[in-house]
Amino acid sequence: MKLIVLDRDGVINQDSDAYVKSLAEWQPIPGALEAIARLYHAGWTVTVATNQSGLARGLFSSATLEAMHDQLQTLLQQQGAHIELICYCPHGPEDQCDCRKPKPGLFQQIATYFDVPNLRDVPVVGDSVRDLQAGIALGATPYLVKTGKGEQTLHQGGLPEGTLVFDDLSAVADYLLRVSP
């Protein structure tokens, strides 16, 4: 199975320092949905692992979050694609849960769902160091995109060893489709 794990805000859709709080604020990054569809049609199983502390902060409801994810799936279905699994952490930083990235709980959920012992060599695409650290804990390969907070992350340094850097999700898809069997 060719599995890939994507962060959501800043990778698939526009990010906001004020949080993406409504369906109207959820706006795909140009080319991101097409990139997911290209990967899907090439046999990749696409998953999402996302921190959504806006739930714990009371900024939006789980129904609103589900509406955003439904919109994502609807837009992908129009291209004959879908995301197999969306895992999210609803907790705030003070909750000390094991699923808030950089902790690997969301990635463990993905490994359990697909009944794999680890995520060795699975591409993990994010726009922050914590996105990448969470995947590395299970053996994944880190991919940083410059969208969202990615440019800022790149300039701050501290990227995990072996991190591959791309302009956006479309460039990641181009690369994976070129190098994967």
JSON list of C-alpha atoms in Angstrom, two decimals:
[
{"chain": "A", "resi": 1, "resn": "MET", "atom": "CA", "xyz": [0.00, 0.00, 0.00]},
{"chain": "A", "resi": 2, "resn": "LYS", "atom": "CA", "xyz": [1.26, 3.46, -0.92]},
{"chain": "A", "resi": 3, "resn": "LEU", "atom": "CA", "xyz": [0.17, 5.51, 2.08]},
{"chain": "A", "resi": 4, "resn": "ILE", "atom": "CA", "xyz": [0.59, 9.27, 2.58]},
{"chain": "A", "resi": 5, "resn": "VAL", "atom": "CA", "xyz": [-0.33, 11.39, 5.61]},
{"chain": "A", "resi": 6, "resn": "LEU", "atom": "CA", "xyz": [-1.18, 15.06, 5.13]},
{"chain": "A", "resi": 7, "resn": "ASP", "atom": "CA", "xyz": [-1.63, 17.86, 7.62]},
{"chain": "A", "resi": 8, "resn": "ARG", "atom": "CA", "xyz": [-4.77, 19.87, 6.84]},
{"chain": "A", "resi": 9, "resn": "ASP", "atom": "CA", "xyz": [-4.44, 23.61, 7.57]},
{"chain": "A", "resi": 10, "resn": "GLY", "atom": "CA", "xyz": [-1.61, 25.09, 5.53]},
{"chain": "A", "resi": 11, "resn": "VAL", "atom": "CA", "xyz": [-1.21, 21.98, 3.36]},
{"chain": "A", "resi": 12, "resn": "ILE", "atom": "CA", "xyz": [-4.67, 21.29, 1.91]},
{"chain": "A", "resi": 13, "resn": "ASN", "atom": "CA", "xyz": [-6.46, 24.52, 2.82]},
{"chain": "A", "resi": 14, "resn": "GLN", "atom": "CA", "xyz": [-5.47, 28.06, 3.71]},
{"chain": "A", "resi": 15, "resn": "ASP", "atom": "CA", "xyz": [-4.35, 28.47, 7.30]},
{"chain": "A", "resi": 16, "resn": "SER", "atom": "CA", "xyz": [-5.18, 31.32, 9.67]},
{"chain": "A", "resi": 17, "resn": "ASP", "atom": "CA", "xyz": [-3.58, 32.50, 12.90]},
{"chain": "A", "resi": 18, "resn": "ALA", "atom": "CA", "xyz": [-7.17, 33.14, 14.02]},
{"chain": "A", "resi": 19, "resn": "TYR", "atom": "CA", "xyz": [-8.08, 29.50, 13.20]},
{"chain": "A", "resi": 20, "resn": "VAL", "atom": "CA", "xyz": [-10.25, 28.19, 10.38]},
{"chain": "A", "resi": 21, "resn": "LYS", "atom": "CA", "xyz": [-13.58, 28.43, 12.23]},
{"chain": "A", "resi": 22, "resn": "SER", "atom": "CA", "xyz": [-16.29, 28.05, 9.61]},
{"chain": "A", "resi": 23, "resn": "LEU", "atom": "CA", "xyz": [-17.08, 26.40, 6.32]},
{"chain": "A", "resi": 24, "resn": "ALA", "atom": "CA", "xyz": [-16.79, 29.81, 4.64]},
{"chain": "A", "resi": 25, "resn": "GLU", "atom": "CA", "xyz": [-13.24, 30.20, 6.02]},
{"chain": "A", "resi": 26, "resn": "TRP", "atom": "CA", "xyz": [-12.21, 26.75, 4.77]},
{"chain": "A", "resi": 27, "resn": "GLN", "atom": "CA", "xyz": [-10.58, 27.54, 1.41]},
{"chain": "A", "resi": 28, "resn": "PRO", "atom": "CA", "xyz": [-8.47, 25.01, -0.52]},
{"chain": "A", "resi": 29, "resn": "ILE", "atom": "CA", "xyz": [-4.95, 26.03, -1.47]},
{"chain": "A", "resi": 30, "resn": "PRO", "atom": "CA", "xyz": [-4.78, 26.29, -5.27]},
{"chain": "A", "resi": 31, "resn": "GLY", "atom": "CA", "xyz": [-3.73, 22.94, -6.74]},
{"chain": "A", "resi": 32, "resn": "ALA", "atom": "CA", "xyz": [-4.00, 20.99, -3.46]},
{"chain": "A", "resi": 33, "resn": "LEU", "atom": "CA", "xyz": [-7.20, 19.10, -4.27]},
{"chain": "A", "resi": 34, "resn": "GLU", "atom": "CA", "xyz": [-5.92, 18.27, -7.74]},
{"chain": "A", "resi": 35, "resn": "ALA", "atom": "CA", "xyz": [-2.70, 16.97, -6.17]},
{"chain": "A", "resi": 36, "resn": "ILE", "atom": "CA", "xyz": [-4.67, 14.70, -3.82]},
{"chain": "A", "resi": 37, "resn": "ALA", "atom": "CA", "xyz": [-6.73, 13.44, -6.79]},
{"chain": "A", "resi": 38, "resn": "ARG", "atom": "CA", "xyz": [-3.58, 12.72, -8.82]},
{"chain": "A", "resi": 39, "resn": "LEU", "atom": "CA", "xyz": [-2.09, 10.74, -5.94]},
{"chain": "A", "resi": 40, "resn": "TYR", "atom": "CA", "xyz": [-5.35, 8.88, -5.39]},
{"chain": "A", "resi": 41, "resn": "HIS", "atom": "CA", "xyz": [-5.64, 7.94, -9.07]},
{"chain": "A", "resi": 42, "resn": "ALA", "atom": "CA", "xyz": [-2.03, 6.70, -9.01]},
{"chain": "A", "resi": 43, "resn": "GLY", "atom": "CA", "xyz": [-2.92, 4.24, -6.24]},
{"chain": "A", "resi": 44, "resn": "TRP", "atom": "CA", "xyz": [-2.00, 6.24, -3.15]},
{"chain": "A", "resi": 45, "resn": "THR", "atom": "CA", "xyz": [-4.09, 5.94, 0.01]},
{"chain": "A", "resi": 46, "resn": "VAL", "atom": "CA", "xyz": [-4.46, 9.49, 1.28]},
{"chain": "A", "resi": 47, "resn": "THR", "atom": "CA", "xyz": [-5.00, 10.24, 4.97]},
{"chain": "A", "resi": 48, "resn": "VAL", "atom": "CA", "xyz": [-5.09, 13.40, 7.08]},
{"chain": "A", "resi": 49, "resn": "ALA", "atom": "CA", "xyz": [-3.76, 13.98, 10.61]},
{"chain": "A", "resi": 50, "resn": "THR", "atom": "CA", "xyz": [-4.65, 17.42, 11.97]},
{"chain": "A", "resi": 51, "resn": "ASN", "atom": "CA", "xyz": [-4.58, 19.30, 15.26]},
{"chain": "A", "resi": 52, "resn": "GLN", "atom": "CA", "xyz": [-7.91, 21.07, 15.75]},
{"chain": "A", "resi": 53, "resn": "SER", "atom": "CA", "xyz": [-7.53, 22.84, 19.09]},
{"chain": "A", "resi": 54, "resn": "GLY", "atom": "CA", "xyz": [-10.21, 25.33, 18.01]},
{"chain": "A", "resi": 55, "resn": "LEU", "atom": "CA", "xyz": [-12.66, 22.68, 19.25]},
{"chain": "A", "resi": 56, "resn": "ALA", "atom": "CA", "xyz": [-11.20, 22.76, 22.78]},
{"chain": "A", "resi": 57, "resn": "ARG", "atom": "CA", "xyz": [-11.06, 26.56, 22.64]},
{"chain": "A", "resi": 58, "resn": "GLY", "atom": "CA", "xyz": [-14.78, 26.72, 21.74]},
{"chain": "A", "resi": 59, "resn": "LEU", "atom": "CA", "xyz": [-14.09, 28.52, 18.44]},
{"chain": "A", "resi": 60, "resn": "PHE", "atom": "CA", "xyz": [-16.16, 26.04, 16.42]},
{"chain": "A", "resi": 61, "resn": "SER", "atom": "CA", "xyz": [-18.21, 22.90, 16.97]},
{"chain": "A", "resi": 62, "resn": "SER", "atom": "CA", "xyz": [-17.52, 19.34, 15.92]},
{"chain": "A", "resi": 63, "resn": "ALA", "atom": "CA", "xyz": [-20.46, 19.71, 13.51]},
{"chain": "A", "resi": 64, "resn": "THR", "atom": "CA", "xyz": [-18.67, 22.63, 11.84]},
{"chain": "A", "resi": 65, "resn": "LEU", "atom": "CA", "xyz": [-15.43, 20.63, 11.65]},
{"chain": "A", "resi": 66, "resn": "GLU", "atom": "CA", "xyz": [-17.32, 17.73, 10.08]},
{"chain": "A", "resi": 67, "resn": "ALA", "atom": "CA", "xyz": [-18.91, 20.14, 7.57]},
{"chain": "A", "resi": 68, "resn": "MET", "atom": "CA", "xyz": [-15.41, 21.27, 6.56]},
{"chain": "A", "resi": 69, "resn": "HIS", "atom": "CA", "xyz": [-14.30, 17.67, 6.11]},
{"chain": "A", "resi": 70, "resn": "ASP", "atom": "CA", "xyz": [-17.49, 16.84, 4.20]},
{"chain": "A", "resi": 71, "resn": "GLN", "atom": "CA", "xyz": [-16.78, 19.78, 1.87]},
{"chain": "A", "resi": 72, "resn": "LEU", "atom": "CA", "xyz": [-13.23, 18.49, 1.34]},
{"chain": "A", "resi": 73, "resn": "GLN", "atom": "CA", "xyz": [-14.54, 15.02, 0.46]},
{"chain": "A", "resi": 74, "resn": "THR", "atom": "CA", "xyz": [-17.27, 16.45, -1.81]},
{"chain": "A", "resi": 75, "resn": "LEU", "atom": "CA", "xyz": [-14.74, 18.50, -3.77]},
{"chain": "A", "resi": 76, "resn": "LEU", "atom": "CA", "xyz": [-12.48, 15.45, -4.11]},
{"chain": "A", "resi": 77, "resn": "GLN", "atom": "CA", "xyz": [-15.41, 13.24, -5.21]},
{"chain": "A", "resi": 78, "resn": "GLN", "atom": "CA", "xyz": [-15.95, 15.66, -8.08]},
{"chain": "A", "resi": 79, "resn": "GLN", "atom": "CA", "xyz": [-12.50, 14.55, -9.25]},
{"chain": "A", "resi": 80, "resn": "GLY", "atom": "CA", "xyz": [-13.18, 10.87, -8.59]},
{"chain": "A", "resi": 81, "resn": "ALA", "atom": "CA", "xyz": [-11.02, 10.81, -5.46]},
{"chain": "A", "resi": 82, "resn": "HIS", "atom": "CA", "xyz": [-11.34, 10.75, -1.69]},
{"chain": "A", "resi": 83, "resn": "ILE", "atom": "CA", "xyz": [-9.39, 10.78, 1.55]},
{"chain": "A", "resi": 84, "resn": "GLU", "atom": "CA", "xyz": [-9.53, 7.38, 3.18]},
{"chain": "A", "resi": 85, "resn": "LEU", "atom": "CA", "xyz": [-9.17, 8.55, 6.79]},
{"chain": "A", "resi": 86, "resn": "ILE", "atom": "CA", "xyz": [-9.21, 11.91, 8.59]},
{"chain": "A", "resi": 87, "resn": "CYS", "atom": "CA", "xyz": [-7.90, 11.83, 12.16]},
{"chain": "A", "resi": 88, "resn": "TYR", "atom": "CA", "xyz": [-7.95, 14.94, 14.29]},
{"chain": "A", "resi": 89, "resn": "CYS", "atom": "CA", "xyz": [-6.94, 15.98, 17.77]},
{"chain": "A", "resi": 90, "resn": "PRO", "atom": "CA", "xyz": [-9.72, 18.00, 19.43]},
{"chain": "A", "resi": 91, "resn": "HIS", "atom": "CA", "xyz": [-7.59, 18.95, 22.45]},
{"chain": "A", "resi": 92, "resn": "GLY", "atom": "CA", "xyz": [-5.80, 22.13, 23.43]},
{"chain": "A", "resi": 93, "resn": "PRO", "atom": "CA", "xyz": [-2.08, 22.28, 24.25]},
{"chain": "A", "resi": 94, "resn": "GLU", "atom": "CA", "xyz": [-2.80, 22.24, 27.99]},
{"chain": "A", "resi": 95, "resn": "ASP", "atom": "CA", "xyz": [-4.72, 18.94, 27.80]},
{"chain": "A", "resi": 96, "resn": "GLN", "atom": "CA", "xyz": [-1.55, 16.82, 27.70]},
{"chain": "A", "resi": 97, "resn": "CYS", "atom": "CA", "xyz": [-3.15, 14.27, 25.35]},
{"chain": "A", "resi": 98, "resn": "ASP", "atom": "CA", "xyz": [-1.15, 11.81, 23.26]},
{"chain": "A", "resi": 99, "resn": "CYS", "atom": "CA", "xyz": [-2.78, 12.78, 19.96]},
{"chain": "A", "resi": 100, "resn": "ARG", "atom": "CA", "xyz": [-1.77, 16.44, 19.66]},
{"chain": "A", "resi": 101, "resn": "LYS", "atom": "CA", "xyz": [1.13, 16.75, 17.26]},
{"chain": "A", "resi": 102, "resn": "PRO", "atom": "CA", "xyz": [4.12, 16.60, 17.80]},
{"chain": "A", "resi": 103, "resn": "LYS", "atom": "CA", "xyz": [3.05, 13.54, 19.82]},
{"chain": "A", "resi": 104, "resn": "PRO", "atom": "CA", "xyz": [2.43, 10.54, 17.57]},
{"chain": "A", "resi": 105, "resn": "GLY", "atom": "CA", "xyz": [-1.09, 9.53, 18.68]},
{"chain": "A", "resi": 106, "resn": "LEU", "atom": "CA", "xyz": [-2.82, 10.52, 15.40]},
{"chain": "A", "resi": 107, "resn": "PHE", "atom": "CA", "xyz": [-0.20, 8.58, 13.45]},
{"chain": "A", "resi": 108, "resn": "GLN", "atom": "CA", "xyz": [-0.68, 5.57, 15.71]},
{"chain": "A", "resi": 109, "resn": "GLN", "atom": "CA", "xyz": [-4.42, 5.76, 14.93]},
{"chain": "A", "resi": 110, "resn": "ILE", "atom": "CA", "xyz": [-3.59, 5.67, 11.22]},
{"chain": "A", "resi": 111, "resn": "ALA", "atom": "CA", "xyz": [-1.21, 2.72, 11.64]},
{"chain": "A", "resi": 112, "resn": "THR", "atom": "CA", "xyz": [-3.86, 0.84, 13.65]},
{"chain": "A", "resi": 113, "resn": "TYR", "atom": "CA", "xyz": [-6.60, 1.61, 11.10]},
{"chain": "A", "resi": 114, "resn": "PHE", "atom": "CA", "xyz": [-4.50, 0.14, 8.30]},
{"chain": "A", "resi": 115, "resn": "ASP", "atom": "CA", "xyz": [-3.12, -2.66, 10.52]},
{"chain": "A", "resi": 116, "resn": "VAL", "atom": "CA", "xyz": [0.51, -1.77, 9.89]},
{"chain": "A", "resi": 117, "resn": "PRO", "atom": "CA", "xyz": [3.19, -1.94, 12.61]},
{"chain": "A", "resi": 118, "resn": "ASN", "atom": "CA", "xyz": [4.70, 1.46, 11.75]},
{"chain": "A", "resi": 119, "resn": "LEU", "atom": "CA", "xyz": [4.74, 4.13, 9.07]},
{"chain": "A", "resi": 120, "resn": "ARG", "atom": "CA", "xyz": [8.26, 3.40, 7.85]},
{"chain": "A", "resi": 121, "resn": "ASP", "atom": "CA", "xyz": [9.02, 5.50, 4.76]},
{"chain": "A", "resi": 122, "resn": "VAL", "atom": "CA", "xyz": [5.45, 6.83, 4.56]},
{"chain": "A", "resi": 123, "resn": "PRO", "atom": "CA", "xyz": [5.51, 10.46, 3.37]},
{"chain": "A", "resi": 124, "resn": "VAL", "atom": "CA", "xyz": [4.22, 12.85, 6.03]},
{"chain": "A", "resi": 125, "resn": "VAL", "atom": "CA", "xyz": [3.46, 16.28, 4.59]},
{"chain": "A", "resi": 126, "resn": "GLY", "atom": "CA", "xyz": [3.19, 19.31, 6.86]},
{"chain": "A", "resi": 127, "resn": "ASP", "atom": "CA", "xyz": [3.92, 23.00, 7.16]},
{"chain": "A", "resi": 128, "resn": "SER", "atom": "CA", "xyz": [5.35, 22.89, 10.70]},
{"chain": "A", "resi": 129, "resn": "VAL", "atom": "CA", "xyz": [8.07, 21.00, 12.54]},
{"chain": "A", "resi": 130, "resn": "ARG", "atom": "CA", "xyz": [5.50, 19.41, 14.87]},
{"chain": "A", "resi": 131, "resn": "ASP", "atom": "CA", "xyz": [3.67, 17.87, 11.89]},
{"chain": "A", "resi": 132, "resn": "LEU", "atom": "CA", "xyz": [6.89, 16.20, 10.81]},
{"chain": "A", "resi": 133, "resn": "GLN", "atom": "CA", "xyz": [8.05, 15.14, 14.29]},
{"chain": "A", "resi": 134, "resn": "ALA", "atom": "CA", "xyz": [4.81, 13.26, 14.92]},
{"chain": "A", "resi": 135, "resn": "GLY", "atom": "CA", "xyz": [5.31, 11.12, 11.81]},
{"chain": "A", "resi": 136, "resn": "ILE", "atom": "CA", "xyz": [9.01, 10.54, 12.39]},
{"chain": "A", "resi": 137, "resn": "ALA", "atom": "CA", "xyz": [8.17, 8.87, 15.71]},
{"chain": "A", "resi": 138, "resn": "LEU", "atom": "CA", "xyz": [6.67, 6.00, 13.65]},
{"chain": "A", "resi": 139, "resn": "GLY", "atom": "CA", "xyz": [9.36, 5.96, 10.96]},
{"chain": "A", "resi": 140, "resn": "ALA", "atom": "CA", "xyz": [7.72, 8.25, 8.40]},
{"chain": "A", "resi": 141, "resn": "THR", "atom": "CA", "xyz": [9.62, 10.45, 5.94]},
{"chain": "A", "resi": 142, "resn": "PRO", "atom": "CA", "xyz": [9.18, 14.21, 6.52]},
{"chain": "A", "resi": 143, "resn": "TYR", "atom": "CA", "xyz": [8.05, 16.50, 3.68]},
{"chain": "A", "resi": 144, "resn": "LEU", "atom": "CA", "xyz": [7.75, 20.24, 4.40]},
{"chain": "A", "resi": 145, "resn": "VAL", "atom": "CA", "xyz": [5.61, 22.41, 2.15]},
{"chain": "A", "resi": 146, "resn": "LYS", "atom": "CA", "xyz": [6.19, 26.17, 1.98]},
{"chain": "A", "resi": 147, "resn": "THR", "atom": "CA", "xyz": [2.45, 26.92, 2.02]},
{"chain": "A", "resi": 148, "resn": "GLY", "atom": "CA", "xyz": [0.69, 27.84, 5.26]},
{"chain": "A", "resi": 149, "resn": "LYS", "atom": "CA", "xyz": [3.38, 28.37, 7.89]},
{"chain": "A", "resi": 150, "resn": "GLY", "atom": "CA", "xyz": [5.94, 26.42, 5.86]},
{"chain": "A", "resi": 151, "resn": "GLU", "atom": "CA", "xyz": [8.10, 29.38, 4.75]},
{"chain": "A", "resi": 152, "resn": "GLN", "atom": "CA", "xyz": [8.30, 30.55, 8.36]},
{"chain": "A", "resi": 153, "resn": "THR", "atom": "CA", "xyz": [9.12, 27.00, 9.51]},
{"chain": "A", "resi": 154, "resn": "LEU", "atom": "CA", "xyz": [11.87, 26.73, 6.90]},
{"chain": "A", "resi": 155, "resn": "HIS", "atom": "CA", "xyz": [13.50, 29.98, 8.03]},
{"chain": "A", "resi": 156, "resn": "GLN", "atom": "CA", "xyz": [13.28, 29.08, 11.72]},
{"chain": "A", "resi": 157, "resn": "GLY", "atom": "CA", "xyz": [15.31, 25.94, 11.10]},
{"chain": "A", "resi": 158, "resn": "GLY", "atom": "CA", "xyz": [15.28, 22.86, 13.28]},
{"chain": "A", "resi": 159, "resn": "LEU", "atom": "CA", "xyz": [13.81, 20.63, 10.58]},
{"chain": "A", "resi": 160, "resn": "PRO", "atom": "CA", "xyz": [14.18, 16.91, 11.22]},
{"chain": "A", "resi": 161, "resn": "GLU", "atom": "CA", "xyz": [17.10, 15.29, 9.42]},
{"chain": "A", "resi": 162, "resn": "GLY", "atom": "CA", "xyz": [16.19, 14.17, 5.92]},
{"chain": "A", "resi": 163, "resn": "THR", "atom": "CA", "xyz": [13.27, 16.59, 5.50]},
{"chain": "A", "resi": 164, "resn": "LEU", "atom": "CA", "xyz": [12.41, 17.14, 1.84]},
{"chain": "A", "resi": 165, "resn": "VAL", "atom": "CA", "xyz": [11.17, 20.68, 1.06]},
{"chain": "A", "resi": 166, "resn": "PHE", "atom": "CA", "xyz": [8.61, 21.54, -1.64]},
{"chain": "A", "resi": 167, "resn": "ASP", "atom": "CA", "xyz": [6.72, 24.65, -2.71]},
{"chain": "A", "resi": 168, "resn": "ASP", "atom": "CA", "xyz": [3.30, 23.07, -2.16]},
{"chain": "A", "resi": 169, "resn": "LEU", "atom": "CA", "xyz": [1.33, 19.83, -2.14]},
{"chain": "A", "resi": 170, "resn": "SER", "atom": "CA", "xyz": [1.22, 19.80, -5.93]},
{"chain": "A", "resi": 171, "resn": "ALA", "atom": "CA", "xyz": [5.03, 19.74, -6.04]},
{"chain": "A", "resi": 172, "resn": "VAL", "atom": "CA", "xyz": [5.04, 16.87, -3.51]},
{"chain": "A", "resi": 173, "resn": "ALA", "atom": "CA", "xyz": [2.62, 14.93, -5.72]},
{"chain": "A", "resi": 174, "resn": "ASP", "atom": "CA", "xyz": [4.79, 15.61, -8.80]},
{"chain": "A", "resi": 175, "resn": "TYR", "atom": "CA", "xyz": [7.81, 14.25, -6.96]},
{"chain": "A", "resi": 176, "resn": "LEU", "atom": "CA", "xyz": [6.07, 11.16, -5.57]},
{"chain": "A", "resi": 177, "resn": "LEU", "atom": "CA", "xyz": [4.50, 10.31, -8.91]},
{"chain": "A", "resi": 178, "resn": "ARG", "atom": "CA", "xyz": [7.92, 10.58, -10.53]},
{"chain": "A", "resi": 179, "resn": "VAL", "atom": "CA", "xyz": [9.87, 8.46, -8.01]},
{"chain": "A", "resi": 180, "resn": "SER", "atom": "CA", "xyz": [7.26, 5.87, -6.93]},
{"chain": "A", "resi": 181, "resn": "PRO", "atom": "CA", "xyz": [6.77, 2.59, -8.75]}
]
